[in-house]
Amino acid sequence: MLSQYLPGVEQLSSHWAVVIGVGAAFLLVQLVLSMRLYVRAWRQERVLDHLYEDLAHGGDGRGGSARRGGDAAPRGFAWLRWVLSMFPAGTTTPPGNFTREQVLHELDTRITSDSSYLLLQRMGIMAPLLGVVLTVVGFYWLKIDESGEQSLQTILKAVTPLVSGVGAGAVLALLNQALLQAVGGRMERLRMTARAWFDATIWRHVGTSQHASALPSGTAEAVAALEKFARQVALTADRHKASSSQIEAATASMKLAAAQFEEVVRSFHGEIKGMPQALCVLRDATAASANALQELLPVGARAVSNLDVSVAAFRST
């Protein structure tokens, strides 16, 4: 049975060697970067945990650097060395008047600007592009049988050099996201530990002094803001009162207009009720006048005839 697949294996062996070799090298670089970042963050977190435990047991939380004149921070933990140098033991006013947010932002900046972390993120973008390159290279091993009708198995075997490149790029991209998730979780735990240590060891002393010195100006600004807010509220209340008065006047005018309109409608209704009877009387009078005119027509005709006779007699005499 194995001999049946030997020709296909021989046909694709060189292509699979390229795909597996390039993919394995790419994955190995990602694993090395991820392990380097993960182990470094884990060691830095352990250093901060030891310093926090030292503070909990009555120490200064700096690893005794103030007493021995040494440095508690390892060489690879640049942020801790920077904090201990900028906030010496016993100081209440650090040089440059750094705030808590600036110090924590410095930690985030140092983490995100690490060259290994940046390269690991870039490799997540390069993985699909690498798959495209492997697909293009796979055209070199693409062989199409033009002898006649082909089966599905033959077609799939023929396009394997193309599909393998795309698949390798997709798998490498997914593995990159998984590694970034693991490293990102470790970095986030380092941030939380560093924030807790800084608040308990450094900012507890420096922050109290800074807040105490800044209290009068802050209070004055708060009072000024409250006064401005009170003036705005009073002005808004006056405008609302004036608007309410205008609305009441408009409502009264509308009620008066409605009453007048109702009176006009009522009087018009009373007057229009008698109009049918008056129209009936007018109709009867008109009919009587018409009858009288009809009766007067014969009398007028006889009067005209008599007048004609009188005129004729007068002319004959």
Short mmCIF file of N, CA and C in Angstrom, two decimals, residues 77-236:
data_model
loop_
_atom_site.label_atom_id
_atom_site.label_comp_id
_atom_site.label_asym_id
_atom_site.label_seq_id
_atom_site.Cartn_x
_atom_site.Cartn_y
_atom_site.Cartn_z
N PHE A 77 15.81 45.03 34.84
CA PHE A 77 14.57 45.70 35.25
C PHE A 77 14.84 47.20 35.27
N ALA A 78 14.83 47.82 34.09
CA ALA A 78 15.22 49.23 33.97
C ALA A 78 14.22 50.14 34.68
N TRP A 79 12.94 49.78 34.64
CA TRP A 79 11.95 50.66 35.27
C TRP A 79 12.15 50.74 36.77
N LEU A 80 12.44 49.63 37.42
CA LEU A 80 12.65 49.64 38.87
C LEU A 80 13.90 50.43 39.23
N ARG A 81 14.95 50.28 38.46
CA ARG A 81 16.16 51.07 38.70
C ARG A 81 15.86 52.57 38.53
N TRP A 82 15.05 52.89 37.53
CA TRP A 82 14.70 54.29 37.31
C TRP A 82 13.88 54.85 38.47
N VAL A 83 12.93 54.08 38.97
CA VAL A 83 12.10 54.54 40.09
C VAL A 83 12.95 54.74 41.34
N LEU A 84 13.83 53.79 41.64
CA LEU A 84 14.66 53.92 42.84
C LEU A 84 15.64 55.08 42.74
N SER A 85 16.05 55.42 41.52
CA SER A 85 16.96 56.56 41.37
C SER A 85 16.21 57.89 41.40
N MET A 86 14.99 57.92 40.88
CA MET A 86 14.21 59.16 40.87
C MET A 86 13.52 59.42 42.20
N PHE A 87 13.27 58.38 42.97
CA PHE A 87 12.60 58.51 44.27
C PHE A 87 13.52 57.89 45.34
N PRO A 88 14.56 58.60 45.74
CA PRO A 88 15.45 58.05 46.77
C PRO A 88 14.71 57.85 48.09
N ALA A 89 15.29 57.04 48.96
CA ALA A 89 14.67 56.76 50.26
C ALA A 89 14.61 58.03 51.09
N GLY A 90 13.46 58.29 51.69
CA GLY A 90 13.27 59.45 52.54
C GLY A 90 12.87 60.71 51.82
N THR A 91 12.84 60.72 50.51
CA THR A 91 12.47 61.92 49.78
C THR A 91 10.96 62.09 49.75
N THR A 92 10.53 63.35 49.75
CA THR A 92 9.10 63.67 49.65
C THR A 92 8.78 64.53 48.44
N THR A 93 9.82 65.07 47.82
CA THR A 93 9.63 65.89 46.61
C THR A 93 10.59 65.37 45.55
N PRO A 94 10.15 64.48 44.69
CA PRO A 94 11.03 63.91 43.68
C PRO A 94 11.44 64.96 42.66
N PRO A 95 12.63 64.84 42.09
CA PRO A 95 13.04 65.81 41.06
C PRO A 95 12.13 65.73 39.85
N GLY A 96 11.78 66.89 39.35
CA GLY A 96 10.89 66.94 38.19
C GLY A 96 9.42 66.88 38.53
N ASN A 97 9.09 66.69 39.83
CA ASN A 97 7.69 66.63 40.27
C ASN A 97 6.87 65.62 39.45
N PHE A 98 7.37 64.40 39.39
CA PHE A 98 6.66 63.34 38.66
C PHE A 98 5.36 63.01 39.38
N THR A 99 4.34 62.71 38.60
CA THR A 99 3.07 62.26 39.16
C THR A 99 2.99 60.74 39.07
N ARG A 100 2.01 60.20 39.76
CA ARG A 100 1.83 58.75 39.76
C ARG A 100 1.52 58.24 38.36
N GLU A 101 0.68 58.96 37.63
CA GLU A 101 0.31 58.53 36.29
C GLU A 101 1.51 58.54 35.35
N GLN A 102 2.41 59.51 35.53
CA GLN A 102 3.59 59.56 34.68
C GLN A 102 4.53 58.39 34.95
N VAL A 103 4.66 58.01 36.22
CA VAL A 103 5.53 56.88 36.56
C VAL A 103 4.97 55.58 36.00
N LEU A 104 3.65 55.37 36.15
CA LEU A 104 3.04 54.15 35.62
C LEU A 104 3.03 54.15 34.09
N HIS A 105 2.90 55.33 33.50
CA HIS A 105 2.98 55.41 32.04
C HIS A 105 4.39 55.08 31.56
N GLU A 106 5.39 55.42 32.35
CA GLU A 106 6.77 55.06 32.01
C GLU A 106 6.94 53.55 31.97
N LEU A 107 6.29 52.85 32.91
CA LEU A 107 6.34 51.38 32.90
C LEU A 107 5.70 50.82 31.63
N ASP A 108 4.52 51.34 31.28
CA ASP A 108 3.86 50.86 30.05
C ASP A 108 4.71 51.15 28.81
N THR A 109 5.35 52.31 28.80
CA THR A 109 6.18 52.67 27.65
C THR A 109 7.37 51.73 27.51
N ARG A 110 8.00 51.41 28.63
CA ARG A 110 9.17 50.51 28.59
C ARG A 110 8.76 49.10 28.18
N ILE A 111 7.55 48.68 28.58
CA ILE A 111 7.11 47.33 28.21
C ILE A 111 6.80 47.26 26.72
N THR A 112 6.04 48.22 26.23
CA THR A 112 5.60 48.18 24.82
C THR A 112 6.71 48.52 23.84
N SER A 113 7.77 49.19 24.32
CA SER A 113 8.86 49.55 23.41
C SER A 113 9.98 48.51 23.40
N ASP A 114 9.79 47.39 24.10
CA ASP A 114 10.80 46.34 24.08
C ASP A 114 10.91 45.77 22.67
N SER A 115 12.14 45.60 22.20
CA SER A 115 12.36 45.15 20.82
C SER A 115 11.82 43.75 20.59
N SER A 116 11.95 42.86 21.57
CA SER A 116 11.44 41.50 21.41
C SER A 116 9.91 41.50 21.33
N TYR A 117 9.27 42.34 22.15
CA TYR A 117 7.81 42.41 22.13
C TYR A 117 7.32 43.00 20.81
N LEU A 118 8.01 44.01 20.31
CA LEU A 118 7.62 44.60 19.03
C LEU A 118 7.81 43.60 17.89
N LEU A 119 8.91 42.84 17.93
CA LEU A 119 9.15 41.86 16.87
C LEU A 119 8.11 40.75 16.90
N LEU A 120 7.72 40.33 18.11
CA LEU A 120 6.69 39.29 18.21
C LEU A 120 5.36 39.79 17.64
N GLN A 121 5.04 41.05 17.86
CA GLN A 121 3.81 41.61 17.29
C GLN A 121 3.92 41.71 15.76
N ARG A 122 5.08 42.10 15.27
CA ARG A 122 5.24 42.20 13.82
C ARG A 122 5.15 40.84 13.15
N MET A 123 5.60 39.80 13.83
CA MET A 123 5.56 38.47 13.23
C MET A 123 4.12 37.98 13.05
N GLY A 124 3.20 38.50 13.86
CA GLY A 124 1.79 38.18 13.64
C GLY A 124 1.28 38.71 12.31
N ILE A 125 1.85 39.82 11.85
CA ILE A 125 1.48 40.38 10.54
C ILE A 125 2.24 39.67 9.42
N MET A 126 3.48 39.27 9.73
CA MET A 126 4.30 38.63 8.69
C MET A 126 3.87 37.20 8.39
N ALA A 127 3.18 36.53 9.33
CA ALA A 127 2.82 35.12 9.12
C ALA A 127 1.93 34.93 7.89
N PRO A 128 0.83 35.68 7.72
CA PRO A 128 0.03 35.50 6.48
C PRO A 128 0.82 35.85 5.22
N LEU A 129 1.69 36.87 5.32
CA LEU A 129 2.51 37.21 4.15
C LEU A 129 3.48 36.08 3.81
N LEU A 130 4.00 35.44 4.86
CA LEU A 130 4.87 34.29 4.61
C LEU A 130 4.10 33.16 3.93
N GLY A 131 2.83 32.97 4.33
CA GLY A 131 2.00 31.97 3.66
C GLY A 131 1.80 32.28 2.19
N VAL A 132 1.63 33.57 1.87
CA VAL A 132 1.49 33.95 0.46
C VAL A 132 2.77 33.66 -0.31
N VAL A 133 3.91 33.95 0.31
CA VAL A 133 5.19 33.68 -0.36
C VAL A 133 5.36 32.18 -0.60
N LEU A 134 5.02 31.36 0.41
CA LEU A 134 5.13 29.91 0.23
C LEU A 134 4.17 29.41 -0.85
N THR A 135 3.00 30.05 -0.96
CA THR A 135 2.07 29.67 -2.02
C THR A 135 2.64 29.99 -3.40
N VAL A 136 3.25 31.15 -3.51
CA VAL A 136 3.87 31.52 -4.80
C VAL A 136 5.01 30.56 -5.14
N VAL A 137 5.79 30.21 -4.13
CA VAL A 137 6.88 29.26 -4.37
C VAL A 137 6.33 27.89 -4.75
N GLY A 138 5.14 27.56 -4.22
CA GLY A 138 4.54 26.26 -4.52
C GLY A 138 4.18 26.07 -5.97
N PHE A 139 4.06 27.16 -6.73
CA PHE A 139 3.79 27.01 -8.17
C PHE A 139 4.92 26.27 -8.89
N TYR A 140 6.10 26.31 -8.30
CA TYR A 140 7.23 25.61 -8.94
C TYR A 140 7.01 24.11 -8.95
N TRP A 141 6.35 23.59 -7.89
CA TRP A 141 6.10 22.15 -7.79
C TRP A 141 4.72 21.76 -8.28
N LEU A 142 3.97 22.71 -8.79
CA LEU A 142 2.62 22.41 -9.26
C LEU A 142 2.69 21.64 -10.58
N LYS A 143 2.08 20.45 -10.59
CA LYS A 143 2.05 19.62 -11.79
C LYS A 143 0.61 19.20 -12.06
N ILE A 144 0.14 19.47 -13.25
CA ILE A 144 -1.23 19.15 -13.64
C ILE A 144 -1.20 18.02 -14.66
N ASP A 145 -1.94 16.98 -14.37
CA ASP A 145 -2.01 15.83 -15.27
C ASP A 145 -3.02 16.13 -16.38
N GLU A 146 -2.56 16.25 -17.61
CA GLU A 146 -3.43 16.57 -18.75
C GLU A 146 -3.75 15.33 -19.58
N SER A 147 -3.58 14.17 -18.98
CA SER A 147 -3.81 12.94 -19.74
C SER A 147 -5.28 12.69 -20.03
N GLY A 148 -6.16 13.14 -19.15
CA GLY A 148 -7.59 12.87 -19.36
C GLY A 148 -8.39 13.32 -18.15
N GLU A 149 -9.45 12.59 -17.88
CA GLU A 149 -10.34 12.92 -16.76
C GLU A 149 -9.60 12.69 -15.44
N GLN A 150 -9.76 13.65 -14.52
CA GLN A 150 -9.06 13.58 -13.24
C GLN A 150 -10.07 13.40 -12.12
N SER A 151 -9.65 12.67 -11.10
CA SER A 151 -10.49 12.46 -9.93
C SER A 151 -10.24 13.57 -8.91
N LEU A 152 -11.11 13.61 -7.89
CA LEU A 152 -10.96 14.62 -6.85
C LEU A 152 -9.65 14.44 -6.09
N GLN A 153 -9.28 13.20 -5.84
CA GLN A 153 -8.04 12.94 -5.13
C GLN A 153 -6.84 13.44 -5.93
N THR A 154 -6.88 13.27 -7.23
CA THR A 154 -5.78 13.73 -8.08
C THR A 154 -5.69 15.26 -8.08
N ILE A 155 -6.85 15.91 -8.12
CA ILE A 155 -6.85 17.38 -8.11
C ILE A 155 -6.31 17.92 -6.79
N LEU A 156 -6.76 17.31 -5.68
CA LEU A 156 -6.28 17.77 -4.37
C LEU A 156 -4.78 17.54 -4.23
N LYS A 157 -4.31 16.43 -4.73
CA LYS A 157 -2.87 16.15 -4.64
C LYS A 157 -2.09 17.14 -5.50
N ALA A 158 -2.68 17.57 -6.61
CA ALA A 158 -1.97 18.49 -7.50
C ALA A 158 -1.86 19.89 -6.89
N VAL A 159 -2.91 20.34 -6.18
CA VAL A 159 -2.89 21.70 -5.63
C VAL A 159 -2.34 21.73 -4.21
N THR A 160 -1.85 20.62 -3.72
CA THR A 160 -1.29 20.59 -2.36
C THR A 160 -0.16 21.59 -2.18
N PRO A 161 0.75 21.80 -3.11
CA PRO A 161 1.80 22.81 -2.93
C PRO A 161 1.26 24.22 -2.71
N LEU A 162 0.09 24.51 -3.27
CA LEU A 162 -0.50 25.85 -3.09
C LEU A 162 -1.21 25.96 -1.76
N VAL A 163 -2.00 24.94 -1.42
CA VAL A 163 -2.78 24.98 -0.18
C VAL A 163 -1.88 24.93 1.04
N SER A 164 -0.78 24.21 0.95
CA SER A 164 0.10 24.07 2.11
C SER A 164 0.70 25.41 2.53
N GLY A 165 1.01 26.28 1.57
CA GLY A 165 1.57 27.58 1.91
C GLY A 165 0.58 28.45 2.65
N VAL A 166 -0.66 28.51 2.16
CA VAL A 166 -1.70 29.29 2.84
C VAL A 166 -1.99 28.73 4.22
N GLY A 167 -2.07 27.41 4.31
CA GLY A 167 -2.33 26.79 5.60
C GLY A 167 -1.22 27.04 6.60
N ALA A 168 0.02 26.99 6.14
CA ALA A 168 1.15 27.25 7.05
C ALA A 168 1.10 28.68 7.57
N GLY A 169 0.79 29.65 6.70
CA GLY A 169 0.68 31.04 7.15
C GLY A 169 -0.43 31.24 8.15
N ALA A 170 -1.59 30.60 7.93
CA ALA A 170 -2.71 30.73 8.86
C ALA A 170 -2.38 30.11 10.21
N VAL A 171 -1.75 28.93 10.21
CA VAL A 171 -1.39 28.27 11.47
C VAL A 171 -0.37 29.11 12.24
N LEU A 172 0.61 29.64 11.55
CA LEU A 172 1.61 30.48 12.22
C LEU A 172 0.98 31.75 12.80
N ALA A 173 0.01 32.33 12.09
CA ALA A 173 -0.67 33.53 12.62
C ALA A 173 -1.48 33.19 13.87
N LEU A 174 -2.17 32.06 13.87
CA LEU A 174 -2.93 31.66 15.06
C LEU A 174 -2.01 31.38 16.24
N LEU A 175 -0.90 30.70 15.99
CA LEU A 175 0.06 30.44 17.07
C LEU A 175 0.65 31.75 17.60
N ASN A 176 0.87 32.71 16.72
CA ASN A 176 1.37 34.01 17.16
C ASN A 176 0.38 34.70 18.10
N GLN A 177 -0.92 34.63 17.77
CA GLN A 177 -1.92 35.24 18.64
C GLN A 177 -1.98 34.54 19.99
N ALA A 178 -1.83 33.23 20.00
CA ALA A 178 -1.83 32.50 21.27
C ALA A 178 -0.62 32.89 22.12
N LEU A 179 0.54 33.01 21.49
CA LEU A 179 1.74 33.41 22.23
C LEU A 179 1.62 34.85 22.74
N LEU A 180 1.07 35.74 21.91
CA LEU A 180 0.86 37.12 22.36
C LEU A 180 -0.11 37.19 23.53
N GLN A 181 -1.13 36.34 23.51
CA GLN A 181 -2.08 36.31 24.62
C GLN A 181 -1.39 35.88 25.92
N ALA A 182 -0.55 34.86 25.84
CA ALA A 182 0.16 34.40 27.03
C ALA A 182 1.13 35.46 27.54
N VAL A 183 1.89 36.05 26.64
CA VAL A 183 2.85 37.09 27.05
C VAL A 183 2.12 38.33 27.56
N GLY A 184 1.01 38.71 26.90
CA GLY A 184 0.24 39.86 27.36
C GLY A 184 -0.34 39.66 28.74
N GLY A 185 -0.81 38.45 29.04
CA GLY A 185 -1.30 38.18 30.39
C GLY A 185 -0.22 38.31 31.44
N ARG A 186 0.98 37.82 31.13
CA ARG A 186 2.10 37.96 32.06
C ARG A 186 2.49 39.42 32.23
N MET A 187 2.48 40.20 31.15
CA MET A 187 2.79 41.63 31.24
C MET A 187 1.76 42.38 32.08
N GLU A 188 0.50 41.99 31.94
CA GLU A 188 -0.55 42.66 32.73
C GLU A 188 -0.39 42.36 34.21
N ARG A 189 -0.02 41.13 34.55
CA ARG A 189 0.23 40.81 35.96
C ARG A 189 1.44 41.58 36.49
N LEU A 190 2.44 41.77 35.63
CA LEU A 190 3.58 42.59 36.03
C LEU A 190 3.16 44.03 36.29
N ARG A 191 2.29 44.58 35.44
CA ARG A 191 1.80 45.95 35.65
C ARG A 191 1.06 46.07 36.98
N MET A 192 0.18 45.13 37.27
CA MET A 192 -0.58 45.19 38.52
C MET A 192 0.34 45.09 39.73
N THR A 193 1.33 44.20 39.68
CA THR A 193 2.27 44.06 40.79
C THR A 193 3.11 45.32 40.96
N ALA A 194 3.58 45.89 39.84
CA ALA A 194 4.38 47.11 39.91
C ALA A 194 3.55 48.27 40.45
N ARG A 195 2.29 48.36 40.06
CA ARG A 195 1.43 49.43 40.55
C ARG A 195 1.21 49.30 42.06
N ALA A 196 0.95 48.08 42.52
CA ALA A 196 0.74 47.87 43.96
C ALA A 196 2.00 48.18 44.75
N TRP A 197 3.16 47.74 44.25
CA TRP A 197 4.41 48.01 44.97
C TRP A 197 4.71 49.51 45.00
N PHE A 198 4.52 50.20 43.88
CA PHE A 198 4.82 51.63 43.83
C PHE A 198 3.91 52.42 44.77
N ASP A 199 2.63 52.07 44.80
CA ASP A 199 1.71 52.79 45.69
C ASP A 199 2.05 52.55 47.16
N ALA A 200 2.42 51.31 47.50
CA ALA A 200 2.69 50.99 48.90
C ALA A 200 4.05 51.48 49.36
N THR A 201 5.04 51.48 48.48
CA THR A 201 6.41 51.78 48.90
C THR A 201 6.80 53.23 48.62
N ILE A 202 6.45 53.75 47.48
CA ILE A 202 6.93 55.07 47.06
C ILE A 202 5.87 56.14 47.23
N TRP A 203 4.73 55.93 46.59
CA TRP A 203 3.73 56.99 46.52
C TRP A 203 3.04 57.24 47.85
N ARG A 204 3.12 56.29 48.76
CA ARG A 204 2.51 56.50 50.08
C ARG A 204 3.17 57.65 50.82
N HIS A 205 4.47 57.85 50.61
CA HIS A 205 5.19 58.94 51.27
C HIS A 205 5.22 60.19 50.40
N VAL A 206 5.52 60.02 49.11
CA VAL A 206 5.63 61.18 48.23
C VAL A 206 4.27 61.79 47.95
N GLY A 207 3.27 60.95 47.71
CA GLY A 207 1.94 61.44 47.37
C GLY A 207 1.30 62.23 48.48
N THR A 208 1.55 61.83 49.76
CA THR A 208 0.95 62.54 50.89
C THR A 208 1.48 63.96 50.98
N SER A 209 2.79 64.11 50.81
CA SER A 209 3.38 65.45 50.87
C SER A 209 2.91 66.32 49.72
N GLN A 210 2.86 65.74 48.52
CA GLN A 210 2.41 66.53 47.37
C GLN A 210 0.97 66.95 47.50
N HIS A 211 0.12 66.04 47.98
CA HIS A 211 -1.29 66.39 48.13
C HIS A 211 -1.48 67.44 49.21
N ALA A 212 -0.70 67.35 50.28
CA ALA A 212 -0.83 68.33 51.36
C ALA A 212 -0.42 69.72 50.89
N SER A 213 0.67 69.81 50.10
CA SER A 213 1.11 71.11 49.62
C SER A 213 0.18 71.67 48.55
N ALA A 214 -0.47 70.78 47.83
CA ALA A 214 -1.36 71.24 46.76
C ALA A 214 -2.79 71.46 47.21
N LEU A 215 -3.04 71.22 48.51
CA LEU A 215 -4.43 71.31 48.98
C LEU A 215 -4.99 72.72 48.92
N PRO A 216 -4.28 73.79 49.39
CA PRO A 216 -4.89 75.12 49.34
C PRO A 216 -5.26 75.55 47.92
N SER A 217 -4.34 75.42 46.99
CA SER A 217 -4.65 75.84 45.63
C SER A 217 -5.77 74.99 45.04
N GLY A 218 -5.74 73.70 45.35
CA GLY A 218 -6.81 72.83 44.87
C GLY A 218 -8.15 73.20 45.47
N THR A 219 -8.13 73.55 46.77
CA THR A 219 -9.38 73.96 47.42
C THR A 219 -9.90 75.26 46.82
N ALA A 220 -8.99 76.22 46.58
CA ALA A 220 -9.42 77.49 45.99
C ALA A 220 -10.02 77.27 44.60
N GLU A 221 -9.38 76.40 43.82
CA GLU A 221 -9.92 76.11 42.49
C GLU A 221 -11.29 75.44 42.59
N ALA A 222 -11.43 74.55 43.60
CA ALA A 222 -12.72 73.89 43.77
C ALA A 222 -13.79 74.88 44.18
N VAL A 223 -13.45 75.82 45.09
CA VAL A 223 -14.42 76.84 45.53
C VAL A 223 -14.81 77.73 44.36
N ALA A 224 -13.81 78.14 43.57
CA ALA A 224 -14.12 78.98 42.40
C ALA A 224 -15.02 78.25 41.41
N ALA A 225 -14.74 76.97 41.23
CA ALA A 225 -15.58 76.19 40.33
C ALA A 225 -17.00 76.06 40.86
N LEU A 226 -17.12 75.87 42.19
CA LEU A 226 -18.46 75.77 42.79
C LEU A 226 -19.21 77.09 42.69
N GLU A 227 -18.50 78.21 42.90
CA GLU A 227 -19.17 79.52 42.77
C GLU A 227 -19.64 79.74 41.33
N LYS A 228 -18.80 79.40 40.38
CA LYS A 228 -19.21 79.54 38.98
C LYS A 228 -20.40 78.66 38.68
N PHE A 229 -20.39 77.45 39.22
CA PHE A 229 -21.51 76.56 39.01
C PHE A 229 -22.78 77.10 39.65
N ALA A 230 -22.64 77.70 40.87
CA ALA A 230 -23.81 78.27 41.55
C ALA A 230 -24.39 79.44 40.75
N ARG A 231 -23.50 80.28 40.19
CA ARG A 231 -23.99 81.39 39.37
C ARG A 231 -24.72 80.88 38.13
N GLN A 232 -24.19 79.88 37.53
CA GLN A 232 -24.86 79.31 36.35
C GLN A 232 -26.22 78.73 36.72
N VAL A 233 -26.28 78.07 37.89
CA VAL A 233 -27.56 77.51 38.33
C VAL A 233 -28.57 78.61 38.61
N ALA A 234 -28.12 79.71 39.29
CA ALA A 234 -29.03 80.82 39.58
C ALA A 234 -29.52 81.47 38.29
N LEU A 235 -28.60 81.68 37.34
CA LEU A 235 -29.01 82.27 36.06
C LEU A 235 -30.00 81.37 35.33
N THR A 236 -29.75 80.09 35.38
CA THR A 236 -30.68 79.15 34.74
C THR A 236 -32.04 79.18 35.42
#
